[in-house]
mmCIF file of C-alpha atoms in Angstrom:
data_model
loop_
_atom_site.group_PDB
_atom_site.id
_atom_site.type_symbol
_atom_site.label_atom_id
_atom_site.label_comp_id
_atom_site.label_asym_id
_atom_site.label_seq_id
_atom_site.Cartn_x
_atom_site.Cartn_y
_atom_site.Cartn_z
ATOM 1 C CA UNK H 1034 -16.788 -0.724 -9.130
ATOM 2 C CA UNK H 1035 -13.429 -0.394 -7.262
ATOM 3 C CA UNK H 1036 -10.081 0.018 -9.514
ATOM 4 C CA UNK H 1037 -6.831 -0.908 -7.837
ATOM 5 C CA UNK H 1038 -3.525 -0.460 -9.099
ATOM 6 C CA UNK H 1039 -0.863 -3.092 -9.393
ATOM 7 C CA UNK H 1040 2.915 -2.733 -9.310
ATOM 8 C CA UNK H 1041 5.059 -5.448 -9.624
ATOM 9 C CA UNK H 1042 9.286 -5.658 -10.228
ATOM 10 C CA UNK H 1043 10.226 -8.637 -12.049
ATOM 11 C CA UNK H 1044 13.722 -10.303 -11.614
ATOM 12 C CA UNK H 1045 15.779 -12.936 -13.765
ATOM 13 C CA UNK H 1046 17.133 -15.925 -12.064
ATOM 14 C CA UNK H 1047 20.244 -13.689 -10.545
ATOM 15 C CA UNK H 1048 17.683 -11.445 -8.520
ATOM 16 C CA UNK H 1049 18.525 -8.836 -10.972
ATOM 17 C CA UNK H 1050 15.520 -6.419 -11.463
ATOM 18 C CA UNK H 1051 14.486 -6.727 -15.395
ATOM 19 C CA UNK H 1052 11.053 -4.965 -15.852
ATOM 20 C CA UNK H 1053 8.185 -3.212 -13.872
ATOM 21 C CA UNK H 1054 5.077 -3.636 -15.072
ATOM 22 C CA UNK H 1055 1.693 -1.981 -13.597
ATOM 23 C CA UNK H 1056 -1.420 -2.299 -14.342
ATOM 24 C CA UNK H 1057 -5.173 -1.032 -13.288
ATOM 25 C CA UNK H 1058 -7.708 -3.420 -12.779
ATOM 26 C CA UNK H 1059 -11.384 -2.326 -12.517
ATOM 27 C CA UNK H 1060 -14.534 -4.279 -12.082
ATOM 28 C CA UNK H 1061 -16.849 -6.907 -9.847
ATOM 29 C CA UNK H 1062 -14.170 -8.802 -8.601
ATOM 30 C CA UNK H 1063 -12.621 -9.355 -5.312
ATOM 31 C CA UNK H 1064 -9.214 -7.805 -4.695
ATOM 32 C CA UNK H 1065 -7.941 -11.282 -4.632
ATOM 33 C CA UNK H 1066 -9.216 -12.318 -7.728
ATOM 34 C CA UNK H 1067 -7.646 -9.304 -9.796
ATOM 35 C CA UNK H 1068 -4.423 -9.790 -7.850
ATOM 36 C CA UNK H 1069 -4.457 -13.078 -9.242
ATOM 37 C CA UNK H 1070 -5.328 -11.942 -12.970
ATOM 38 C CA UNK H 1071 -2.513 -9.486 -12.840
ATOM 39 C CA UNK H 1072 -0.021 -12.001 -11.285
ATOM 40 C CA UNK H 1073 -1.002 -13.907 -14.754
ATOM 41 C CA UNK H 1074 -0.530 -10.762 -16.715
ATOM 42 C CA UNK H 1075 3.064 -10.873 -15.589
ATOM 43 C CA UNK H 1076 3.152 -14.617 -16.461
ATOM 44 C CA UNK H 1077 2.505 -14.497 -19.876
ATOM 45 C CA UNK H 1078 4.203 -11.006 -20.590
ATOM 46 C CA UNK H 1079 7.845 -12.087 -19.329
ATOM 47 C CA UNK H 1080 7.447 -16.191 -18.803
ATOM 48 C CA UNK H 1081 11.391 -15.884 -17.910
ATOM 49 C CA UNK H 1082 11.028 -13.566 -15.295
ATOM 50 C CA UNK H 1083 9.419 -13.880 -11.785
ATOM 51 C CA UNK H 1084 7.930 -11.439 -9.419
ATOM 52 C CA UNK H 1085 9.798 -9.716 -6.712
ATOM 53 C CA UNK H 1086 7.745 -9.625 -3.514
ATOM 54 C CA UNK H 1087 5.796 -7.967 -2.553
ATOM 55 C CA UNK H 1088 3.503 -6.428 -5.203
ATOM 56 C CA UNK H 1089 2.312 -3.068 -4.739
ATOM 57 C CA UNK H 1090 -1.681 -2.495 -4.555
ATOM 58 C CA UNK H 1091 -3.332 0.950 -4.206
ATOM 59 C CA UNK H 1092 -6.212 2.248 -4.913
ATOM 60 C CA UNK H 1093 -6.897 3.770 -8.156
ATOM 61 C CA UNK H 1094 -9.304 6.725 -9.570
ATOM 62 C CA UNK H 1095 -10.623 6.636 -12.844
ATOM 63 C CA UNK H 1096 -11.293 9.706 -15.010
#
């Protein structure tokens, strides 16, 4: 089960950094597919702000 680690800035409307939020994802899915739960993560946790490219994926260990 691989765990990957997601970093993202988020910026208001002025480009003006607001909020980081990261987040480990672990499971079946495909890289893609958790990149695109955690780019909905973002979504719903600051609707007003968007995310400033490009997010950061590593791999993660779990302890």
């Amino acid at each position: 089960m691989a765990a990957l680690l997601f970093k993202a800035q988020l910026v208001d409307q002025a480009g003006t950094q607001q909020a980081e939020l990261a987040r480990i994802l672990y499971g079946v899915d495909s890289p893609e597919e958790k990149e695109k739960t955690f780019r909905a993560i973002c979504r719903s946790r600051y609707p007003q702000l968007r995310i400033q490219e490009p997010i950061s994926i590593a791999p993660a260990t779990l302890q």
